[in-house]
Amino acid sequence: MYFRTTDDMLREFAYLGKDTASRVVIDAPNRISDMIGEPKLFIPHPEGKETFQPHWDGAEDELREITLRRAREIYGETLPSIVQKRIDKELGAIIGYGFSTLYMIAVKLVGKSLADGYIVGSRGSVGSSLVAYLSGITEVNSLPPHYICPSCRHCEFDVSKLGKTGLDLPARDCPECGHRMGKDGFNIPFEVFLGFKGNKVPDIDLNFSGIYQPTAHNYVKELFGPDYVFRAGTIGTIAEKTAYGYVLKYMEERNLSFTNAEKERLARGITGVKRTTGQHPAGMVVLPVDYEIYQFTPIQHPADDTESETVTTHFDFGSMHDVLVKLDILGHDDPTMLRRLQDLTGIAPADVPLNDPEVFWKILSLFSSPEALGLSEDALGTPTGTLGIPEFGTRFVRNMLVETRPRSMEELIRISGLSHGTDVWVGNTQDLVHQGVPLGDCICTRDDIMNALIDLGVDPEVAFKTMESVRKGKGLEPFMEEAIGQVAAPDWYIGSCKKIKYMFPKAHAVAYVLMALRIAYFKIFYPAAYYACFLMRNADAFDATRMVARDITVLRAMMEEIDGLERQERERKENEYALLESLVEMNLRGVCLRPVDLYKSHATDFLLTDGEILPPISSLPGVGQQAAEGLARAREAGPFLSQDDMQRRKVAKSTVEALKLAGCLNGLPESSQVTLFEFGI
């Protein structure tokens, strides 16, 4: 069965005669098509808009009130001109294009998470919006770098020559009252988020703690009602290798033999075919109250599991993008780790003193040397101190740090942008840096394209379109190349743009770097708490039977063993290798691990005990969370009399064996029975 061509169909109906066959095959179908018109998957918007957005009465006024109140708290009752103009421009666009409710949803979600004690990180370009910062959605201040006095509210914005971000500015006392001034601002244009004419539908994506993510999802249902909130559906398709396997199985079952070319042809025909359905890990689709979900998509349980409480859209969200609003409420490790660090140290993430020059420069030094950890490069075996620091701890990014030697917050943001892009560093910016082009002149984030072209004299709308085209990997259209060619752009500029497949937004890079700096602060000043939380974050790769070693030669021998493996196996053990690197560093700094303790170890958490770290029961091979929690419940009844007693208290036999192999049951007899021989009879 296959689609026939027009000639095929004419031959099929040749018995009607040439003229009649032509009317049946060509004329009649075209007339029917004209009567139907252009088919559309979704209903037309009554106002001619593209997106059906939820609407809250009063959202516009509430957003304006929250924004202005916070702006005056920071900058004083009479706002500086640059602040007032930016707020007016943004609110005009946000309210004018109908995005107030979208902002207020994010305001309420972030506010609830913060009230419950969990910091939230912003993703994407939302940090480009000053209104998002002032309303509490993001911690990224998109204004140019500036000083602000927390006492008298005196501001100074004409300071760009002193630093390209607020954190890079030197310390300064207020000329009005003498108080030490605060520093802020990352210089990100709002247009990156919404476009120059509101021609870009904004995405507000948020990183919640993985622990808190289910609460955030349920809160969206509370805000809108369960009939108007659905998980975004996904469609799992057959991968290329799986398709090839199906072809081989088909041949085997039927005793067939095909050429390699035929195998490839059949596999290509299967690749991409729907295999199953699922749910987006973060996406929540919100429906306006005046509509039913069936006007846009069928709904279902993921993988047709009728026992599941989750209801998803049948269409994957890619087919509905910009038609319905999707909130990306992601679970992320950084907010969880910062909350655990707060619990151990009493220091909230917002209280980490990044504005203290001495603290900031000490943190910054980690990105080029481990000396702030009290270690030398030779002792540690790596030239930076960023092992375990999110976004900067992998071998790939550490090599970037070695090649670029960052000395400022601005350069860290650029490196973050490069490391998250595709074909932006390797074979592109890396070569330019080797040729002597300063990192600050290179294209590192998508914002760099628009900002640089506007500064060179390119029309802002053309600069925006160029940025959007390049960051999506679409290269340059002829009118874009022509515009760049008419200004004094570097010779390498067009070639660099054409190589790029994906570019990271600057606001997202700033948010990631701020998280990394906070965690680096705890690594320097609270090492035991940091390593306990780091191990908790990487618990899946930790093996308490092998990695509890105070002799770093043992740990390094394990690393050498991994280095000697074949490439594929070595890559599979990459997480284990990274963990071993940090364990070496931890021991060199005097923080040690204790063996798992039958009675003192927590079921699943790493504990701090007298400056040392006690691994959980679940860190033993073969002991999962449920088994570890079962042991913890069983020991509440008092000390175990024997290994048999453990099993009588419902401790799994496999857990008892794992504890025995790890040496945790030394001195505990196998049986509670007492023989006459034990009494010497």
Short mmCIF file of C-alpha atoms in Angstrom, two decimals, residues 34-208:
data_model
loop_
_atom_site.label_atom_id
_atom_site.label_comp_id
_atom_site.label_asym_id
_atom_site.label_seq_id
_atom_site.Cartn_x
_atom_site.Cartn_y
_atom_site.Cartn_z
CA ASP A 34 -11.33 24.36 -2.85
CA MET A 35 -14.68 23.85 -1.09
CA ILE A 36 -12.93 22.77 2.12
CA GLY A 37 -10.43 25.63 2.10
CA GLU A 38 -7.19 25.61 4.05
CA PRO A 39 -7.46 23.06 6.89
CA LYS A 40 -6.32 24.25 10.33
CA LEU A 41 -5.44 22.12 13.31
CA PHE A 42 -6.55 24.73 15.85
CA ILE A 43 -9.52 27.07 16.11
CA PRO A 44 -8.89 30.68 15.04
CA HIS A 45 -8.22 33.21 17.80
CA PRO A 46 -11.18 35.62 18.09
CA GLU A 47 -8.79 38.62 18.17
CA GLY A 48 -6.53 37.31 15.41
CA LYS A 49 -3.70 36.57 17.87
CA GLU A 50 -1.52 33.50 17.72
CA THR A 51 -1.54 32.45 21.39
CA PHE A 52 -4.57 31.68 23.55
CA GLN A 53 -3.35 33.11 26.84
CA PRO A 54 -4.98 32.73 30.24
CA HIS A 55 -6.18 36.02 31.71
CA TRP A 56 -6.47 37.21 35.30
CA ASP A 57 -8.54 40.31 35.92
CA GLY A 58 -6.34 42.98 37.45
CA ALA A 59 -3.05 41.29 36.48
CA GLU A 60 -1.88 44.44 34.68
CA ASP A 61 -2.42 46.70 37.69
CA GLU A 62 -0.95 44.18 40.13
CA LEU A 63 2.19 43.71 38.03
CA ARG A 64 2.67 47.48 37.71
CA GLU A 65 2.18 47.99 41.45
CA ILE A 66 4.63 45.22 42.44
CA THR A 67 7.23 46.47 39.97
CA LEU A 68 7.12 50.12 41.00
CA ARG A 69 7.01 49.33 44.72
CA ARG A 70 10.16 47.22 44.51
CA ALA A 71 11.88 49.73 42.22
CA ARG A 72 11.32 52.49 44.80
CA GLU A 73 12.56 50.24 47.61
CA ILE A 74 15.84 49.81 45.74
CA TYR A 75 16.34 53.10 43.89
CA GLY A 76 14.34 55.60 45.96
CA GLU A 77 10.99 57.34 45.60
CA THR A 78 12.16 59.38 42.61
CA LEU A 79 13.47 56.76 40.22
CA PRO A 80 16.59 57.49 38.14
CA SER A 81 15.68 58.32 34.56
CA ILE A 82 17.31 55.16 33.16
CA VAL A 83 15.26 52.99 35.54
CA GLN A 84 11.97 54.78 34.92
CA LYS A 85 12.36 54.68 31.13
CA ARG A 86 13.20 50.97 31.17
CA ILE A 87 10.19 50.16 33.38
CA ASP A 88 7.87 52.24 31.19
CA LYS A 89 9.13 50.56 28.02
CA GLU A 90 8.81 47.05 29.43
CA LEU A 91 5.42 47.48 31.09
CA GLY A 92 4.11 49.08 27.91
CA ALA A 93 5.13 46.02 25.89
CA ILE A 94 4.18 43.39 28.49
CA ILE A 95 0.74 44.86 29.15
CA GLY A 96 0.18 45.99 25.57
CA TYR A 97 0.85 42.54 24.12
CA GLY A 98 -1.16 40.76 26.81
CA PHE A 99 1.59 39.05 28.81
CA SER A 100 0.70 40.42 32.27
CA THR A 101 -0.98 37.21 33.42
CA LEU A 102 2.03 35.15 32.29
CA TYR A 103 4.28 37.36 34.43
CA MET A 104 1.95 37.17 37.43
CA ILE A 105 1.83 33.36 37.24
CA ALA A 106 5.62 33.34 37.55
CA VAL A 107 5.52 35.94 40.35
CA LYS A 108 3.20 33.73 42.41
CA LEU A 109 5.13 30.52 41.71
CA VAL A 110 8.49 32.00 42.67
CA GLY A 111 7.00 33.80 45.66
CA LYS A 112 5.54 30.58 47.06
CA SER A 113 8.80 28.66 46.58
CA LEU A 114 10.82 31.40 48.32
CA ALA A 115 8.29 31.55 51.16
CA ASP A 116 8.70 27.78 51.57
CA GLY A 117 12.48 28.17 51.76
CA TYR A 118 13.64 27.15 48.28
CA ILE A 119 15.51 29.52 45.96
CA VAL A 120 14.44 29.53 42.29
CA GLY A 121 16.75 29.96 39.31
CA SER A 122 15.56 31.55 36.08
CA ARG A 123 16.22 30.03 32.67
CA GLY A 124 16.20 31.36 29.15
CA SER A 125 15.92 35.07 28.44
CA VAL A 126 13.52 36.10 31.22
CA GLY A 127 16.48 37.69 33.02
CA SER A 128 16.56 40.21 30.16
CA SER A 129 13.48 41.83 31.70
CA LEU A 130 13.91 44.42 34.45
CA VAL A 131 10.23 43.97 35.33
CA ALA A 132 10.93 40.27 35.90
CA TYR A 133 13.73 41.24 38.30
CA LEU A 134 11.70 43.84 40.18
CA SER A 135 8.67 41.54 40.46
CA GLY A 136 10.83 38.75 41.92
CA ILE A 137 10.77 36.31 38.99
CA THR A 138 14.54 36.42 38.42
CA GLU A 139 17.57 37.56 40.38
CA VAL A 140 19.25 38.87 37.22
CA ASN A 141 19.23 42.68 37.07
CA SER A 142 19.35 43.56 33.37
CA LEU A 143 20.23 47.25 33.83
CA PRO A 144 23.74 48.48 32.96
CA PRO A 145 26.29 48.07 35.78
CA HIS A 146 25.73 50.59 38.56
CA TYR A 147 26.28 51.50 42.19
CA ILE A 148 23.35 51.84 44.58
CA CYS A 149 23.54 52.97 48.19
CA PRO A 150 21.34 50.76 50.42
CA SER A 151 21.12 53.58 52.96
CA CYS A 152 20.27 56.82 51.10
CA ARG A 153 19.47 55.27 47.66
CA HIS A 154 22.06 57.35 45.82
CA CYS A 155 22.76 55.75 42.38
CA GLU A 156 25.61 56.00 39.89
CA PHE A 157 25.12 54.53 36.41
CA ASP A 158 27.93 56.20 34.44
CA VAL A 159 30.48 53.57 35.47
CA SER A 160 30.77 51.24 32.45
CA LYS A 161 34.50 51.94 32.15
CA LEU A 162 35.05 50.50 35.63
CA GLY A 163 33.48 47.11 34.91
CA LYS A 164 31.13 45.38 32.48
CA THR A 165 28.96 43.91 35.24
CA GLY A 166 28.00 45.21 38.65
CA LEU A 167 30.04 42.54 40.44
CA ASP A 168 33.15 43.61 38.50
CA LEU A 169 32.96 47.20 39.78
CA PRO A 170 35.51 48.18 42.44
CA ALA A 171 34.27 48.87 45.96
CA ARG A 172 33.02 52.41 46.54
CA ASP A 173 31.58 54.37 49.47
CA CYS A 174 28.54 56.55 48.93
CA PRO A 175 29.56 60.21 48.33
CA GLU A 176 26.31 61.33 49.98
CA CYS A 177 26.27 59.37 53.26
CA GLY A 178 29.55 57.41 53.37
CA HIS A 179 27.83 54.00 53.45
CA ARG A 180 29.42 51.16 51.41
CA MET A 181 27.50 51.04 48.12
CA GLY A 182 25.98 47.94 46.58
CA LYS A 183 26.75 46.89 43.00
CA ASP A 184 24.45 45.33 40.41
CA GLY A 185 23.54 45.21 36.72
CA PHE A 186 24.46 42.88 33.84
CA ASN A 187 23.54 45.07 30.85
CA ILE A 188 21.05 42.86 28.98
CA PRO A 189 18.58 44.42 26.51
CA PHE A 190 14.88 43.68 27.02
CA GLU A 191 14.38 43.09 23.30
CA VAL A 192 16.18 39.72 23.56
CA PHE A 193 13.15 38.53 25.53
CA LEU A 194 10.21 40.08 23.69
CA GLY A 195 11.59 41.47 20.43
CA PHE A 196 11.37 45.08 19.26
CA LYS A 197 7.70 44.84 18.32
CA GLY A 198 6.42 42.14 20.66
CA ASN A 199 6.96 39.69 17.82
CA LYS A 200 8.47 37.05 20.07
CA VAL A 201 6.25 35.05 22.44
CA PRO A 202 8.07 35.03 25.81
CA ASP A 203 8.93 31.82 27.63
CA ILE A 204 9.29 32.09 31.39
CA ASP A 205 11.20 28.96 32.39
CA LEU A 206 12.12 28.42 36.04
CA ASN A 207 14.49 26.06 37.87
CA PHE A 208 12.89 24.88 41.09
#
